[in-house]
PDB file of C-alpha atoms in Angstrom:
ATOM      1  CA  MET Y 389     -15.410  27.779   2.462  1.00  0.00           C
ATOM      2  CA  SER Y 390     -11.795  28.541   1.612  1.00  0.00           C
ATOM      3  CA  ALA Y 391      -9.209  25.785   1.466  1.00  0.00           C
ATOM      4  CA  LEU Y 392      -7.450  25.303   4.782  1.00  0.00           C
ATOM      5  CA  THR Y 393      -3.768  24.515   5.214  1.00  0.00           C
ATOM      6  CA  GLU Y 394      -2.803  21.155   6.731  1.00  0.00           C
ATOM      7  CA  THR Y 395      -2.042  22.888  10.026  1.00  0.00           C
ATOM      8  CA  GLU Y 396      -5.433  24.616  10.012  1.00  0.00           C
ATOM      9  CA  ILE Y 397      -7.185  21.327   9.216  1.00  0.00           C
ATOM     10  CA  VAL Y 398      -5.469  19.573  12.120  1.00  0.00           C
ATOM     11  CA  THR Y 399      -6.205  22.466  14.481  1.00  0.00           C
ATOM     12  CA  ALA Y 400      -9.867  22.510  13.436  1.00  0.00           C
ATOM     13  CA  VAL Y 401     -10.245  18.734  13.845  1.00  0.00           C
ATOM     14  CA  ARG Y 402      -8.509  18.846  17.241  1.00  0.00           C
ATOM     15  CA  SER Y 403     -10.974  21.485  18.413  1.00  0.00           C
ATOM     16  CA  GLY Y 404     -13.923  19.487  17.057  1.00  0.00           C
ATOM     17  CA  ARG Y 405     -14.869  21.930  14.303  1.00  0.00           C
ATOM     18  CA  ARG Y 406     -16.782  20.310  11.455  1.00  0.00           C
ATOM     19  CA  GLU Y 407     -15.087  22.372   8.708  1.00  0.00           C
ATOM     20  CA  GLY Y 408     -11.764  20.751   9.568  1.00  0.00           C
ATOM     21  CA  GLN Y 409     -13.238  17.271   9.256  1.00  0.00           C
ATOM     22  CA  THR Y 410     -15.014  18.188   6.031  1.00  0.00           C
ATOM     23  CA  GLU Y 411     -11.859  19.659   4.511  1.00  0.00           C
ATOM     24  CA  MET Y 412      -9.799  16.617   5.526  1.00  0.00           C
ATOM     25  CA  VAL Y 413     -12.266  14.229   3.913  1.00  0.00           C
ATOM     26  CA  CYS Y 414     -12.673  16.359   0.769  1.00  0.00           C
ATOM     27  CA  ARG Y 415      -8.935  16.706   0.312  1.00  0.00           C
ATOM     28  CA  TYR Y 416      -7.718  13.186   1.117  1.00  0.00           C
ATOM     29  CA  ALA Y 417     -10.594  10.691   0.774  1.00  0.00           C
ATOM     30  CA  GLN Y 418      -9.990   9.960  -2.911  1.00  0.00           C
ATOM     31  CA  ARG Y 419      -6.321   9.160  -2.369  1.00  0.00           C
ATOM     32  CA  VAL Y 420      -7.049   6.952   0.649  1.00  0.00           C
ATOM     33  CA  PHE Y 421      -9.834   5.160  -1.235  1.00  0.00           C
ATOM     34  CA  ALA Y 422      -7.573   4.591  -4.275  1.00  0.00           C
ATOM     35  CA  MET Y 423      -4.948   2.933  -2.104  1.00  0.00           C
ATOM     36  CA  ILE Y 424      -7.498   0.721  -0.357  1.00  0.00           C
ATOM     37  CA  VAL Y 425      -9.476  -0.317  -3.444  1.00  0.00           C
ATOM     38  CA  ARG Y 426      -6.311  -1.721  -5.058  1.00  0.00           C
ATOM     39  CA  GLN Y 427      -6.189  -4.213  -2.195  1.00  0.00           C
ATOM     40  CA  VAL Y 428      -9.867  -4.737  -1.436  1.00  0.00           C
ATOM     41  CA  THR Y 429     -11.638  -5.437  -4.688  1.00  0.00           C
ATOM     42  CA  ASP Y 430     -15.158  -4.912  -3.341  1.00  0.00           C
ATOM     43  CA  GLU Y 431     -15.922  -1.183  -3.595  1.00  0.00           C
ATOM     44  CA  MET Y 432     -18.343  -1.253  -0.672  1.00  0.00           C
ATOM     45  CA  ASP Y 433     -15.648  -2.730   1.576  1.00  0.00           C
ATOM     46  CA  ALA Y 434     -13.150  -0.150   0.298  1.00  0.00           C
ATOM     47  CA  GLN Y 435     -15.606   2.666   1.003  1.00  0.00           C
ATOM     48  CA  GLY Y 436     -16.205   1.310   4.492  1.00  0.00           C
ATOM     49  CA  LEU Y 437     -12.473   1.124   5.165  1.00  0.00           C
ATOM     50  CA  THR Y 438     -12.037   4.658   3.855  1.00  0.00           C
ATOM     51  CA  GLN Y 439     -14.744   5.855   6.218  1.00  0.00           C
ATOM     52  CA  ASP Y 440     -13.139   3.909   9.088  1.00  0.00           C
ATOM     53  CA  THR Y 441      -9.818   5.566   8.273  1.00  0.00           C
ATOM     54  CA  PHE Y 442     -11.280   9.025   8.765  1.00  0.00           C
ATOM     55  CA  ILE Y 443     -13.197   8.065  11.885  1.00  0.00           C
ATOM     56  CA  ARG Y 444      -9.970   6.704  13.351  1.00  0.00           C
ATOM     57  CA  ALA Y 445      -8.088   9.827  12.243  1.00  0.00           C
ATOM     58  CA  PHE Y 446     -10.631  12.140  13.877  1.00  0.00           C
ATOM     59  CA  SER Y 447     -10.528  10.226  17.152  1.00  0.00           C
ATOM     60  CA  HIS Y 448      -6.709   9.966  17.172  1.00  0.00           C
ATOM     61  CA  ILE Y 449      -5.820  13.386  15.752  1.00  0.00           C
ATOM     62  CA  ASP Y 450      -3.805  14.198  18.873  1.00  0.00           C
ATOM     63  CA  GLY Y 451      -1.389  11.449  17.814  1.00  0.00           C
ATOM     64  CA  TYR Y 452      -0.601  13.192  14.541  1.00  0.00           C
ATOM     65  CA  ASP Y 453       2.866  14.777  14.406  1.00  0.00           C
ATOM     66  CA  SER Y 454       3.552  16.986  11.381  1.00  0.00           C
ATOM     67  CA  ASN Y 455       7.305  16.604  12.022  1.00  0.00           C
ATOM     68  CA  LYS Y 456       7.084  12.887  11.232  1.00  0.00           C
ATOM     69  CA  ALA Y 457       4.825  12.885   8.172  1.00  0.00           C
ATOM     70  CA  SER Y 458       2.376  14.855   6.081  1.00  0.00           C
ATOM     71  CA  LEU Y 459      -1.297  14.531   6.896  1.00  0.00           C
ATOM     72  CA  SER Y 460      -1.794  12.501   3.721  1.00  0.00           C
ATOM     73  CA  THR Y 461       0.924  10.027   4.718  1.00  0.00           C
ATOM     74  CA  TRP Y 462      -0.475   9.751   8.253  1.00  0.00           C
ATOM     75  CA  LEU Y 463      -3.919   8.967   6.840  1.00  0.00           C
ATOM     76  CA  CYS Y 464      -2.406   6.342   4.522  1.00  0.00           C
ATOM     77  CA  ARG Y 465      -0.675   4.782   7.530  1.00  0.00           C
ATOM     78  CA  ILE Y 466      -4.049   4.421   9.253  1.00  0.00           C
ATOM     79  CA  ALA Y 467      -5.627   3.057   6.052  1.00  0.00           C
ATOM     80  CA  TYR Y 468      -2.724   0.626   5.561  1.00  0.00           C
ATOM     81  CA  HIS Y 469      -3.169  -0.946   8.990  1.00  0.00           C
ATOM     82  CA  LEU Y 470      -6.975  -1.066   8.771  1.00  0.00           C
ATOM     83  CA  THR Y 471      -6.761  -2.678   5.321  1.00  0.00           C
ATOM     84  CA  LEU Y 472      -4.234  -5.311   6.392  1.00  0.00           C
ATOM     85  CA  ASP Y 473      -6.389  -6.155   9.423  1.00  0.00           C
ATOM     86  CA  PHE Y 474      -9.438  -6.442   7.169  1.00  0.00           C
ATOM     87  CA  LEU Y 475      -7.599  -8.686   4.692  1.00  0.00           C
ATOM     88  CA  LYS Y 476      -6.258 -10.928   7.454  1.00  0.00           C
ATOM     89  CA  ARG Y 477      -9.801 -11.514   8.677  1.00  0.00           C
ATOM     90  CA  ARG Y 478     -11.015 -12.247   5.139  1.00  0.00           C
ATOM     91  CA  ARG Y 479      -8.284 -14.424   3.692  1.00  0.00           C
ATOM     92  CA  PRO Y 480      -6.443 -17.381   5.194  1.00  0.00           C
ATOM     93  CA  MET Y 481      -2.660 -17.039   5.248  1.00  0.00           C
ATOM     94  CA  ILE Y 482      -0.984 -19.116   2.542  1.00  0.00           C
ATOM     95  CA  VAL Y 483       2.667 -20.030   2.813  1.00  0.00           C
ATOM     96  CA  SER Y 484       4.263 -21.135  -0.421  1.00  0.00           C
ATOM     97  CA  MET Y 485       6.986 -23.749  -0.286  1.00  0.00           C
ATOM     98  CA  GLU Y 486       8.343 -22.634  -3.666  1.00  0.00           C
ATOM     99  CA  ASP Y 487       9.407 -19.270  -2.264  1.00  0.00           C
ATOM    100  CA  ASN Y 488      12.551 -20.820  -0.810  1.00  0.00           C
ATOM    101  CA  ALA Y 489      13.882 -21.576  -4.300  1.00  0.00           C
ATOM    102  CA  VAL Y 490      13.348 -17.962  -5.332  1.00  0.00           C
ATOM    103  CA  TRP Y 491      15.831 -16.634  -2.778  1.00  0.00           C
ATOM    104  CA  LYS Y 492      18.555 -19.018  -3.969  1.00  0.00           C
ATOM    105  CA  THR Y 493      18.363 -17.802  -7.567  1.00  0.00           C
ATOM    106  CA  ASP Y 494      20.586 -14.851  -8.377  1.00  0.00           C
ATOM    107  CA  ILE Y 495      18.838 -12.367 -10.650  1.00  0.00           C
ATOM    108  CA  SER Y 496      20.263  -8.967 -11.485  1.00  0.00           C
ATOM    109  CA  ASP Y 497      18.246  -5.791 -11.004  1.00  0.00           C
ATOM    110  CA  GLU Y 498      18.486  -5.202 -14.766  1.00  0.00           C
ATOM    111  CA  ALA Y 499      17.006  -8.619 -15.593  1.00  0.00           C
ATOM    112  CA  LEU Y 500      14.198  -8.086 -13.086  1.00  0.00           C
ATOM    113  CA  GLU Y 501      13.382  -4.647 -14.443  1.00  0.00           C
ATOM    114  CA  ALA Y 502      13.462  -5.824 -18.065  1.00  0.00           C
ATOM    115  CA  GLU Y 503      11.154  -8.755 -17.349  1.00  0.00           C
ATOM    116  CA  LEU Y 504       8.692  -6.932 -15.110  1.00  0.00           C
ATOM    117  CA  SER Y 505       8.397  -3.656 -16.980  1.00  0.00           C
ATOM    118  CA  THR Y 506       7.629  -4.963 -20.447  1.00  0.00           C
ATOM    119  CA  GLY Y 507       4.547  -3.143 -21.703  1.00  0.00           C
ATOM    120  CA  ARG Y 508       3.003  -5.977 -23.685  1.00  0.00           C
ATOM    121  CA  GLU Y 509      -0.685  -6.265 -22.855  1.00  0.00           C
ATOM    122  CA  GLU Y 510      -0.605 -10.029 -22.229  1.00  0.00           C
ATOM    123  CA  ARG Y 511       2.415  -9.607 -19.927  1.00  0.00           C
ATOM    124  CA  ILE Y 512       0.626  -6.875 -17.963  1.00  0.00           C
ATOM    125  CA  GLU Y 513      -2.373  -9.202 -17.520  1.00  0.00           C
ATOM    126  CA  GLN Y 514      -0.068 -12.028 -16.358  1.00  0.00           C
ATOM    127  CA  LEU Y 515       1.655  -9.673 -13.961  1.00  0.00           C
ATOM    128  CA  GLN Y 516      -1.671  -8.578 -12.447  1.00  0.00           C
ATOM    129  CA  VAL Y 517      -2.715 -12.208 -11.899  1.00  0.00           C
ATOM    130  CA  VAL Y 518       0.593 -12.972 -10.157  1.00  0.00           C
ATOM    131  CA  ILE Y 519       0.401  -9.807  -8.035  1.00  0.00           C
ATOM    132  CA  ASP Y 520      -3.111 -10.758  -6.912  1.00  0.00           C
ATOM    133  CA  GLN Y 521      -1.683 -14.053  -5.607  1.00  0.00           C
ATOM    134  CA  LEU Y 522       0.918 -12.345  -3.394  1.00  0.00           C
ATOM    135  CA  PRO Y 523       0.489 -12.052   0.363  1.00  0.00           C
ATOM    136  CA  ASP Y 524      -1.335  -8.908   1.469  1.00  0.00           C
ATOM    137  CA  ASP Y 525       1.729  -7.106   2.820  1.00  0.00           C
ATOM    138  CA  GLU Y 526       3.686  -7.661  -0.415  1.00  0.00           C
ATOM    139  CA  ARG Y 527       0.780  -6.402  -2.543  1.00  0.00           C
ATOM    140  CA  MET Y 528       0.491  -3.345  -0.309  1.00  0.00           C
ATOM    141  CA  LEU Y 529       4.223  -2.661  -0.665  1.00  0.00           C
ATOM    142  CA  LEU Y 530       3.970  -2.828  -4.465  1.00  0.00           C
ATOM    143  CA  THR Y 531       0.902  -0.589  -4.395  1.00  0.00           C
ATOM    144  CA  LEU Y 532       2.563   2.056  -2.258  1.00  0.00           C
ATOM    145  CA  TYR Y 533       5.838   1.975  -4.183  1.00  0.00           C
ATOM    146  CA  TYR Y 534       4.673   1.633  -7.796  1.00  0.00           C
ATOM    147  CA  PHE Y 535       1.044   2.791  -7.929  1.00  0.00           C
ATOM    148  CA  GLU Y 536       1.207   5.482  -5.244  1.00  0.00           C
ATOM    149  CA  ASP Y 537       4.780   6.398  -6.249  1.00  0.00           C
ATOM    150  CA  ARG Y 538       5.829   6.872  -2.641  1.00  0.00           C
ATOM    151  CA  PRO Y 539       9.487   6.886  -1.570  1.00  0.00           C
ATOM    152  CA  LEU Y 540      10.696   4.104   0.735  1.00  0.00           C
ATOM    153  CA  THR Y 541      11.099   6.550   3.633  1.00  0.00           C
ATOM    154  CA  GLU Y 542       7.410   7.429   3.441  1.00  0.00           C
ATOM    155  CA  ILE Y 543       6.419   3.770   3.082  1.00  0.00           C
ATOM    156  CA  ALA Y 544       8.558   3.047   6.149  1.00  0.00           C
ATOM    157  CA  TYR Y 545       6.463   5.502   8.148  1.00  0.00           C
ATOM    158  CA  ILE Y 546       3.190   4.084   6.812  1.00  0.00           C
ATOM    159  CA  THR Y 547       4.119   0.453   7.490  1.00  0.00           C
ATOM    160  CA  GLY Y 548       6.260   0.901  10.580  1.00  0.00           C
ATOM    161  CA  VAL Y 549       9.106  -1.012   8.905  1.00  0.00           C
ATOM    162  CA  GLU Y 550      12.592   0.425   8.283  1.00  0.00           C
ATOM    163  CA  ALA Y 551      13.371   1.630   4.754  1.00  0.00           C
ATOM    164  CA  LYS Y 552      16.317  -0.785   4.320  1.00  0.00           C
ATOM    165  CA  THR Y 553      14.110  -3.719   5.266  1.00  0.00           C
ATOM    166  CA  LEU Y 554      11.469  -2.515   2.801  1.00  0.00           C
ATOM    167  CA  ALA Y 555      14.087  -2.248   0.045  1.00  0.00           C
ATOM    168  CA  ASN Y 556      15.003  -5.891   0.665  1.00  0.00           C
ATOM    169  CA  ARG Y 557      11.347  -6.936   0.712  1.00  0.00           C
ATOM    170  CA  LEU Y 558      10.707  -5.026  -2.496  1.00  0.00           C
ATOM    171  CA  TYR Y 559      13.643  -6.763  -4.180  1.00  0.00           C
ATOM    172  CA  ARG Y 560      12.505 -10.209  -2.961  1.00  0.00           C
ATOM    173  CA  THR Y 561       8.922  -9.516  -4.060  1.00  0.00           C
ATOM    174  CA  ARG Y 562      10.058  -8.421  -7.507  1.00  0.00           C
ATOM    175  CA  LYS Y 563      12.246 -11.535  -7.681  1.00  0.00           C
ATOM    176  CA  LYS Y 564       9.260 -13.683  -6.741  1.00  0.00           C
ATOM    177  CA  LEU Y 565       7.182 -12.044  -9.489  1.00  0.00           C
ATOM    178  CA  TYR Y 566       9.961 -12.669 -11.997  1.00  0.00           C
ATOM    179  CA  LYS Y 567      10.201 -16.356 -11.073  1.00  0.00           C
ATOM    180  CA  LYS Y 568       6.441 -16.857 -11.218  1.00  0.00           C
ATOM    181  CA  LEU Y 569       6.212 -15.117 -14.593  1.00  0.00           C
ATOM    182  CA  THR Y 570       9.086 -17.086 -16.112  1.00  0.00           C
ATOM    183  CA  TYR Y 571       7.772 -20.354 -14.610  1.00  0.00           C
ATOM    184  CA  ASN Y 572       4.298 -19.693 -16.059  1.00  0.00           C
ATOM    185  CA  ASN Y 573       5.778 -19.095 -19.532  1.00  0.00           C
ATOM    186  CA  GLU Y 574       7.766 -22.322 -19.681  1.00  0.00           C
TER     187      GLU Y 574
END
């Protein structure tokens, strides 16, 4: 079977042809799974969510608009929402009272970047522990922005939140990480 273009994949899936579904899964499943498994640590759950993503995509393929996003981004949007729903059912929502103090502290972008991007192994381990403690939507934002290396406009499509709002959330999340890291080191 020759590799199909995105348009050919969508056309094949819309007409119910198996080769379109097979090509879509072969081409995009690994990327979707990688995004999900960073949030859902159990591989079986991540595999199930990946499968659910494609089932949902096949049944809602008529809702895909190539003018709004690539097929990969559309699939990640489906995976994003399924994963957040899954995490909400699994984990109780925790609201931290200390977050209010974070917003009142003025930290420059340079100070944030210097503190968060240090490559020391112990700092990376600390950072991972702190990231794991973040609310699901903040962890997903960091995953999409830093691990998936997606631009804010693409993340806006995936999450359904405007890019400017995401930029503010990203800044506040990075600020929160900075405060937690510096607090833990004192």
